[in-house]
Tab-separated table of N, CA and C in Angstrom:
chain	number	residue	atom	x	y	z
A	836	UNK	N	100.345	77.022	124.102
A	836	UNK	CA	98.580	76.107	124.048
A	836	UNK	C	98.614	76.513	122.118
A	837	UNK	N	98.320	75.395	121.652
A	837	UNK	CA	98.333	74.972	119.945
A	837	UNK	C	97.508	74.727	119.807
A	838	UNK	N	97.330	76.416	118.579
A	838	UNK	CA	96.488	76.297	117.941
A	838	UNK	C	95.386	75.345	116.582
A	839	UNK	N	94.508	74.871	116.718
A	839	UNK	CA	93.749	73.248	115.305
A	839	UNK	C	94.440	74.449	114.331
A	840	UNK	N	94.302	73.048	113.164
A	840	UNK	CA	94.494	73.383	111.953
A	840	UNK	C	93.939	74.434	111.650
A	841	UNK	N	92.787	74.289	111.178
A	841	UNK	CA	91.814	75.181	111.604
A	841	UNK	C	91.947	76.632	111.770
A	842	UNK	N	92.192	76.968	112.553
A	842	UNK	CA	92.130	78.345	112.346
A	842	UNK	C	93.424	78.946	112.744
A	843	UNK	N	94.892	77.947	112.696
A	843	UNK	CA	95.923	78.623	111.946
A	843	UNK	C	95.549	79.085	110.387
A	844	UNK	N	95.145	77.984	109.469
A	844	UNK	CA	95.026	78.229	107.983
A	844	UNK	C	93.858	79.798	107.622
A	845	UNK	N	92.911	80.218	108.718
A	845	UNK	CA	91.709	80.710	109.011
A	845	UNK	C	92.638	82.523	109.395
A	846	UNK	N	92.943	82.109	110.128
A	846	UNK	CA	94.284	83.514	110.966
A	846	UNK	C	94.855	83.732	109.778
A	847	UNK	N	95.657	83.335	109.013
A	847	UNK	CA	97.099	83.794	107.989
A	847	UNK	C	96.034	84.481	106.861
A	848	UNK	N	95.101	83.253	106.394
A	848	UNK	CA	93.961	84.165	105.496
A	848	UNK	C	93.360	85.612	106.138
A	849	UNK	N	93.229	85.647	107.085
A	849	UNK	CA	92.549	87.479	107.448
A	849	UNK	C	93.759	88.269	107.374
A	850	UNK	N	94.988	87.860	108.074
A	850	UNK	CA	96.130	88.219	107.873
A	850	UNK	C	96.914	88.802	106.651
A	851	UNK	N	97.418	87.555	105.888
A	851	UNK	CA	97.568	88.020	104.942
A	851	UNK	C	96.948	87.792	103.557
A	852	UNK	N	95.712	87.409	103.538
A	852	UNK	CA	94.728	87.463	101.892
A	852	UNK	C	93.484	88.613	102.566
A	853	UNK	N	93.229	89.066	103.504
A	853	UNK	CA	92.529	90.064	104.020
A	853	UNK	C	91.008	88.674	104.113
A	854	UNK	N	91.004	88.027	103.744
A	854	UNK	CA	89.647	86.798	103.975
A	854	UNK	C	88.488	86.739	105.289
A	855	UNK	N	87.779	86.791	105.790
A	855	UNK	CA	86.926	87.051	106.153
A	855	UNK	C	87.237	85.981	107.247
A	856	UNK	N	87.320	85.570	108.133
A	856	UNK	CA	87.258	84.474	109.119
A	856	UNK	C	86.197	84.271	110.116
A	857	UNK	N	85.286	83.177	109.439
A	857	UNK	CA	83.997	82.639	109.912
A	857	UNK	C	83.966	83.224	111.604
A	858	UNK	N	82.661	84.186	111.347
A	858	UNK	CA	82.588	84.370	113.341
A	858	UNK	C	83.861	84.999	114.258
A	859	UNK	N	84.555	84.889	113.685
A	859	UNK	CA	85.466	85.568	113.782
A	859	UNK	C	85.906	86.986	113.842
A	860	UNK	N	86.376	87.860	112.372
A	860	UNK	CA	86.027	88.746	111.512
A	860	UNK	C	86.530	88.928	110.648
A	861	UNK	N	85.128	89.973	110.415
A	861	UNK	CA	84.911	90.322	109.444
A	861	UNK	C	85.858	92.075	109.096
A	862	UNK	N	87.002	90.568	107.745
A	862	UNK	CA	87.734	92.288	107.343
A	862	UNK	C	87.406	93.449	106.709
A	863	UNK	N	86.526	93.498	106.575
A	863	UNK	CA	85.709	94.755	105.713
A	863	UNK	C	84.686	95.355	106.852
A	864	UNK	N	84.271	94.958	107.673
A	864	UNK	CA	84.030	95.681	108.918
A	864	UNK	C	84.811	97.277	109.125
A	865	UNK	N	85.278	97.319	109.431
A	865	UNK	CA	86.641	98.328	109.714
A	865	UNK	C	87.463	98.620	108.628
A	866	UNK	N	87.865	99.851	109.241
A	866	UNK	CA	89.233	100.259	107.098
A	866	UNK	C	90.294	99.491	107.804
A	867	UNK	N	90.622	97.978	107.951
A	867	UNK	CA	91.346	97.120	107.587
A	867	UNK	C	93.040	97.840	106.237
A	868	UNK	N	93.763	97.066	107.445
A	868	UNK	CA	95.151	97.786	105.817
A	868	UNK	C	95.586	96.720	105.113
A	869	UNK	N	95.401	97.389	104.161
A	869	UNK	CA	95.921	96.972	102.363
A	869	UNK	C	97.372	96.795	102.512
A	870	UNK	N	98.549	97.024	103.350
A	870	UNK	CA	99.448	96.431	102.715
A	870	UNK	C	100.009	95.944	103.889
A	871	UNK	N	101.834	94.896	103.499
A	871	UNK	CA	102.503	95.282	105.518
A	871	UNK	C	103.354	95.164	104.477
A	872	UNK	N	103.995	96.122	105.247
A	872	UNK	CA	105.534	97.072	105.551
A	872	UNK	C	106.657	95.197	106.512
A	873	UNK	N	107.405	95.222	105.275
A	873	UNK	CA	108.458	94.541	104.621
A	873	UNK	C	109.788	94.677	105.151
A	874	UNK	N	111.082	94.615	106.236
A	874	UNK	CA	112.098	95.108	106.433
A	874	UNK	C	113.054	94.111	106.497
A	875	UNK	N	114.144	94.653	106.592
A	875	UNK	CA	115.159	93.684	106.716
A	875	UNK	C	116.015	94.030	107.980
A	876	UNK	N	116.579	93.215	108.630
A	876	UNK	CA	117.347	93.074	109.936
A	876	UNK	C	118.751	92.755	109.804
A	877	UNK	N	119.829	93.104	110.763
A	877	UNK	CA	121.352	92.502	109.606
A	877	UNK	C	121.804	91.737	111.714
A	878	UNK	N	120.079	90.867	112.384
A	878	UNK	CA	120.423	90.516	113.540
A	878	UNK	C	119.038	90.403	114.003
A	879	UNK	N	118.633	89.161	114.992
A	879	UNK	CA	117.456	88.950	115.129
A	879	UNK	C	116.770	90.313	115.607
A	880	UNK	N	115.661	90.516	115.045
A	880	UNK	CA	114.970	91.871	116.015
A	880	UNK	C	114.383	91.250	117.355
A	881	UNK	N	113.838	90.233	117.591
A	881	UNK	CA	113.293	89.548	118.971
A	881	UNK	C	111.955	89.694	118.839
A	882	UNK	N	110.796	89.483	119.272
A	882	UNK	CA	109.499	89.387	119.562
A	882	UNK	C	108.965	90.317	119.838
A	883	UNK	N	109.908	90.956	121.047
A	883	UNK	CA	109.267	92.618	121.424
A	883	UNK	C	110.041	92.953	121.174
A	884	UNK	N	110.627	92.861	119.673
A	884	UNK	CA	111.648	94.664	119.375
A	884	UNK	C	110.326	94.971	118.231
A	885	UNK	N	111.054	95.717	117.287
A	885	UNK	CA	110.634	96.644	116.974
A	885	UNK	C	110.863	96.765	114.565
A	886	UNK	N	109.804	97.294	113.873
A	886	UNK	CA	111.001	97.367	112.349
A	886	UNK	C	112.417	97.524	112.874
A	887	UNK	N	112.864	98.992	113.899
A	887	UNK	CA	113.896	99.496	113.583
A	887	UNK	C	114.815	99.177	114.681
A	888	UNK	N	114.807	97.217	115.586
A	888	UNK	CA	114.969	97.295	116.221
A	888	UNK	C	116.635	96.018	114.650
A	889	UNK	N	117.692	96.520	114.950
A	889	UNK	CA	118.683	95.820	114.118
A	889	UNK	C	118.676	96.364	112.427
A	890	UNK	N	117.080	96.467	112.575
A	890	UNK	CA	116.846	97.362	111.018
A	890	UNK	C	118.604	97.554	110.259
A	891	UNK	N	118.773	96.758	108.971
A	891	UNK	CA	119.668	97.348	107.987
A	891	UNK	C	119.480	98.529	107.792
A	892	UNK	N	120.373	99.151	106.954
A	892	UNK	CA	120.371	100.699	106.964
A	892	UNK	C	121.224	101.532	105.501
A	893	UNK	N	122.137	100.306	105.030
A	893	UNK	CA	122.603	100.356	104.077
A	893	UNK	C	121.600	101.154	103.238
A	894	UNK	N	123.238	102.052	101.945
A	894	UNK	CA	122.659	103.267	101.513
A	894	UNK	C	121.603	102.523	100.222
A	895	UNK	N	120.293	102.910	100.202
A	895	UNK	CA	119.531	102.089	99.230
A	895	UNK	C	118.018	101.423	99.776
A	896	UNK	N	118.471	101.061	101.073
A	896	UNK	CA	117.296	100.466	101.796
A	896	UNK	C	116.784	101.167	102.101
A	897	UNK	N	115.349	101.050	101.455
A	897	UNK	CA	113.925	101.305	102.197
A	897	UNK	C	113.137	99.998	102.776
A	898	UNK	N	112.050	100.292	103.454
A	898	UNK	CA	110.952	99.319	104.004
A	898	UNK	C	110.638	98.992	102.380
A	899	UNK	N	109.684	97.366	102.042
A	899	UNK	CA	108.902	97.105	100.550
A	899	UNK	C	107.738	97.318	101.200
A	900	UNK	N	106.656	97.380	100.872
A	900	UNK	CA	105.413	97.347	100.973
A	900	UNK	C	105.160	95.837	99.848
A	901	UNK	N	104.083	95.515	100.712
A	901	UNK	CA	103.302	94.473	99.904
A	901	UNK	C	102.008	94.163	100.005
A	902	UNK	N	101.249	93.937	99.299
A	902	UNK	CA	99.774	94.403	99.411
A	902	UNK	C	99.161	92.817	99.926
A	903	UNK	N	98.421	93.311	100.802
A	903	UNK	CA	97.332	92.314	101.844
A	903	UNK	C	96.633	91.198	100.868
A	904	UNK	N	97.208	90.466	99.855
A	904	UNK	CA	96.084	89.511	98.911
A	904	UNK	C	97.250	88.775	98.725
A	905	UNK	N	96.142	87.593	97.425
A	905	UNK	CA	96.830	86.794	97.073
A	905	UNK	C	98.187	87.333	95.940
A	906	UNK	N	98.294	88.576	95.647
A	906	UNK	CA	98.740	89.376	94.626
A	906	UNK	C	100.551	88.972	95.519
A	907	UNK	N	99.928	89.732	96.545
A	907	UNK	CA	101.602	89.614	97.757
A	907	UNK	C	101.997	88.200	98.223
A	908	UNK	N	101.089	87.290	98.797
A	908	UNK	CA	101.679	86.146	99.635
A	908	UNK	C	100.017	85.098	99.147
A	909	UNK	N	100.195	84.032	99.393
A	909	UNK	CA	99.997	82.663	99.840
A	909	UNK	C	100.574	81.055	100.031
A	910	UNK	N	99.204	81.542	100.816
A	910	UNK	CA	98.680	80.527	101.508
A	910	UNK	C	98.783	78.984	102.100
A	911	UNK	N	99.385	78.565	102.602
A	911	UNK	CA	98.430	77.122	102.755
A	911	UNK	C	98.884	76.146	103.209
A	912	UNK	N	97.755	75.553	104.148
A	912	UNK	CA	97.799	75.122	105.497
A	912	UNK	C	98.705	76.424	106.797
A	913	UNK	N	99.694	75.877	106.942
A	913	UNK	CA	99.540	76.764	108.511
A	913	UNK	C	101.439	77.357	107.909
A	914	UNK	N	101.967	77.873	107.032
A	914	UNK	CA	102.387	78.687	106.407
A	914	UNK	C	101.704	79.483	105.412
A	915	UNK	N	102.539	80.945	104.499
A	915	UNK	CA	102.905	81.780	104.342
A	915	UNK	C	104.088	82.272	103.702
A	916	UNK	N	104.089	82.691	101.850
A	916	UNK	CA	104.680	82.507	101.541
A	916	UNK	C	104.808	84.063	100.804
A	917	UNK	N	105.428	85.100	100.458
A	917	UNK	CA	104.984	85.787	99.590
A	917	UNK	C	104.901	85.039	98.054
A	918	UNK	N	104.038	85.392	97.334
A	918	UNK	CA	104.156	85.734	96.457
A	918	UNK	C	104.849	85.328	94.999
A	919	UNK	N	105.206	86.714	95.380
A	919	UNK	CA	106.178	86.572	94.449
A	919	UNK	C	107.873	87.342	94.836
A	920	UNK	N	108.571	86.921	93.858
A	920	UNK	CA	110.086	87.439	95.118
A	920	UNK	C	109.834	89.675	95.539
A	921	UNK	N	110.604	89.569	96.696
A	921	UNK	CA	110.008	91.037	96.985
A	921	UNK	C	111.739	91.551	97.113
A	922	UNK	N	111.895	93.134	96.491
A	922	UNK	CA	112.531	93.012	95.755
A	922	UNK	C	113.841	94.906	96.688
A	923	UNK	N	114.139	94.486	97.200
A	923	UNK	CA	114.477	96.251	97.926
A	923	UNK	C	115.476	96.605	97.410
A	924	UNK	N	115.583	97.758	97.408
A	924	UNK	CA	116.606	98.783	96.926
A	924	UNK	C	118.066	97.737	96.619
A	925	UNK	N	119.174	98.282	95.430
A	925	UNK	CA	120.196	98.372	95.146
A	925	UNK	C	120.958	98.926	96.624
A	926	UNK	N	121.850	98.348	96.917
A	926	UNK	CA	123.077	99.311	97.815
A	926	UNK	C	124.256	99.869	96.884
A	927	UNK	N	123.851	100.597	97.044
A	927	UNK	CA	124.687	102.073	96.380
A	927	UNK	C	126.248	102.318	97.290
A	928	UNK	N	126.255	101.812	98.747
A	928	UNK	CA	127.119	102.417	99.193
A	928	UNK	C	127.178	102.172	100.710
A	929	UNK	N	128.056	102.135	101.374
A	929	UNK	CA	127.886	101.433	102.432
A	929	UNK	C	127.293	100.560	103.004
A	930	UNK	N	127.708	99.070	102.445
A	930	UNK	CA	126.521	97.851	102.608
A	930	UNK	C	126.598	97.678	103.916
A	931	UNK	N	127.318	98.180	105.256
A	931	UNK	CA	127.782	97.643	106.191
A	931	UNK	C	126.747	96.022	106.194
A	932	UNK	N	126.429	95.123	107.365
A	932	UNK	CA	126.962	93.840	107.984
A	932	UNK	C	126.036	92.792	107.018
A	933	UNK	N	125.720	91.697	107.375
A	933	UNK	CA	125.327	90.803	106.371
A	933	UNK	C	123.786	90.686	107.011
A	934	UNK	N	122.272	90.616	106.534
A	934	UNK	CA	121.040	90.804	106.318
A	934	UNK	C	120.732	89.082	106.581
A	935	UNK	N	119.746	89.583	107.760
A	935	UNK	CA	120.313	87.385	108.578
A	935	UNK	C	118.484	87.237	108.932
A	936	UNK	N	117.715	88.184	108.972
A	936	UNK	CA	115.938	88.579	110.168
A	936	UNK	C	115.408	89.512	108.667
A	937	UNK	N	114.580	89.085	107.921
A	937	UNK	CA	113.037	89.964	107.781
A	937	UNK	C	112.479	90.092	108.948
A	938	UNK	N	111.155	91.150	108.246
A	938	UNK	CA	110.199	91.531	109.743
A	938	UNK	C	108.536	91.734	108.463
A	939	UNK	N	107.095	91.864	109.210
A	939	UNK	CA	106.879	91.822	109.049
A	939	UNK	C	105.746	93.390	109.111
A	940	UNK	N	105.164	94.027	109.672
A	940	UNK	CA	104.127	94.812	110.185
A	940	UNK	C	103.203	95.742	109.350
A	941	UNK	N	102.547	95.727	110.433
A	941	UNK	CA	100.989	96.299	109.785
A	941	UNK	C	101.514	97.490	109.571
A	942	UNK	N	102.345	98.256	110.028
A	942	UNK	CA	102.410	99.180	109.659
A	942	UNK	C	103.129	100.862	110.923
A	943	UNK	N	103.410	100.847	111.195
A	943	UNK	CA	103.996	102.021	112.727
A	943	UNK	C	104.682	101.183	113.159
A	944	UNK	N	105.730	99.811	112.604
A	944	UNK	CA	107.696	99.166	113.129
A	944	UNK	C	107.134	98.488	114.052
A	945	UNK	N	105.538	98.526	114.861
A	945	UNK	CA	105.464	96.845	115.423
A	945	UNK	C	105.808	95.728	114.199
A	946	UNK	N	106.287	95.240	115.055
A	946	UNK	CA	106.844	93.411	114.783
A	946	UNK	C	105.304	92.515	114.915
A	947	UNK	N	104.959	91.967	113.224
A	947	UNK	CA	103.981	90.865	113.510
A	947	UNK	C	104.396	89.636	113.054
A	948	UNK	N	105.639	89.392	112.987
A	948	UNK	CA	106.270	88.038	112.378
A	948	UNK	C	107.468	88.713	112.275
A	949	UNK	N	108.734	87.871	112.148
A	949	UNK	CA	110.377	88.165	112.180
A	949	UNK	C	110.763	86.248	112.301
A	950	UNK	N	111.338	86.471	111.222
A	950	UNK	CA	111.588	85.309	110.767
A	950	UNK	C	113.890	85.481	110.047
A	951	UNK	N	114.085	84.189	109.530
A	951	UNK	CA	115.168	84.268	109.111
A	951	UNK	C	115.625	84.224	107.506
A	952	UNK	N	116.670	84.649	108.173
A	952	UNK	CA	117.002	84.997	105.972
A	952	UNK	C	117.353	83.738	105.088
A	953	UNK	N	117.244	82.879	104.916
A	953	UNK	CA	118.248	81.785	104.490
A	953	UNK	C	118.451	81.837	102.909
A	954	UNK	N	119.307	81.813	102.207
A	954	UNK	CA	120.998	82.442	103.092
A	954	UNK	C	120.891	83.327	103.192
A	955	UNK	N	121.232	83.519	104.325
A	955	UNK	CA	121.656	85.282	105.222
A	955	UNK	C	122.970	86.219	103.627
A	956	UNK	N	121.713	86.806	103.538
A	956	UNK	CA	122.030	88.275	102.899
A	956	UNK	C	123.294	88.599	102.867
A	957	UNK	N	125.211	89.044	101.665
A	957	UNK	CA	125.853	88.992	102.381
A	957	UNK	C	125.967	90.458	100.915
A	958	UNK	N	125.810	91.394	102.392
A	958	UNK	CA	125.940	92.871	101.248
A	958	UNK	C	127.164	93.869	100.578
A	959	UNK	N	127.508	94.138	99.942
A	959	UNK	CA	127.614	94.700	99.340
A	959	UNK	C	127.345	95.892	97.916
A	960	UNK	N	128.617	96.871	97.373
A	960	UNK	CA	127.531	97.242	97.011
A	960	UNK	C	127.142	96.892	95.388
A	961	UNK	N	125.292	97.370	95.297
A	961	UNK	CA	125.422	97.159	93.850
A	961	UNK	C	124.460	95.568	94.123
A	962	UNK	N	124.810	95.366	95.197
A	962	UNK	CA	123.370	93.249	95.577
A	962	UNK	C	121.932	94.588	95.486
A	963	UNK	N	121.261	93.682	95.285
A	963	UNK	CA	120.071	93.906	95.792
A	963	UNK	C	119.414	92.580	97.190
A	964	UNK	N	119.100	92.719	97.994
A	964	UNK	CA	118.630	92.395	98.803
A	964	UNK	C	117.282	91.136	97.779
A	965	UNK	N	116.762	90.487	98.275
A	965	UNK	CA	115.232	89.498	97.481
A	965	UNK	C	115.370	88.582	98.261
A	966	UNK	N	113.901	88.357	99.212
A	966	UNK	CA	113.488	87.633	99.253
A	966	UNK	C	112.635	87.016	98.528
A	967	UNK	N	113.265	85.212	99.031
A	967	UNK	CA	112.661	84.749	97.186
A	967	UNK	C	111.101	83.491	97.926
A	968	UNK	N	110.336	83.209	96.936
A	968	UNK	CA	108.757	82.767	97.395
A	968	UNK	C	109.463	81.406	98.355
A	969	UNK	N	110.961	80.889	98.635
A	969	UNK	CA	111.428	80.449	99.362
A	969	UNK	C	111.439	80.611	100.721
A	970	UNK	N	111.096	81.718	100.878
A	970	UNK	CA	110.602	82.580	102.208
A	970	UNK	C	109.222	82.532	102.982
A	971	UNK	N	109.469	81.684	103.590
A	971	UNK	CA	108.447	80.526	105.179
A	971	UNK	C	108.342	81.768	106.528
A	972	UNK	N	106.978	81.679	106.152
A	972	UNK	CA	106.625	81.744	107.732
A	972	UNK	C	105.301	80.596	108.272
A	973	UNK	N	105.801	80.079	109.523
A	973	UNK	CA	104.266	78.660	110.654
A	973	UNK	C	104.158	79.201	111.311
A	974	UNK	N	103.039	79.116	111.160
A	974	UNK	CA	102.043	79.662	112.483
A	974	UNK	C	101.736	78.390	112.728
A	975	UNK	N	102.379	78.411	114.314
A	975	UNK	CA	102.176	77.457	115.031
A	975	UNK	C	101.151	77.935	116.194
């Protein structure tokens, strides 16, 4: 079942920006998370996977924390994108496979959102993977 346009946008604003969702969620009431954990994958981790599923393992890689606010994310309608490019560590050795997917978590490794990296990032020594502001998530 699809969501209405208003609820999709309010949900994305709650999850990515920490904005209260009227009559549903007050972000300040509990101890909300403050950063999203962004990971890279060499294959689709799937909706039932974790951030460990097909996670890249090149030398120099580490997951990146992105703030849960407008400095980290831009929400327009039912889409969200990084406010600025998200850069990962430079590959210093053992580049491994091409990076094809990215995922977002609140921590603990459980995937909240995942999507393809377009275009895929072909790894090689001295390559720094970057998710651009064209990396989109669409709430349906």
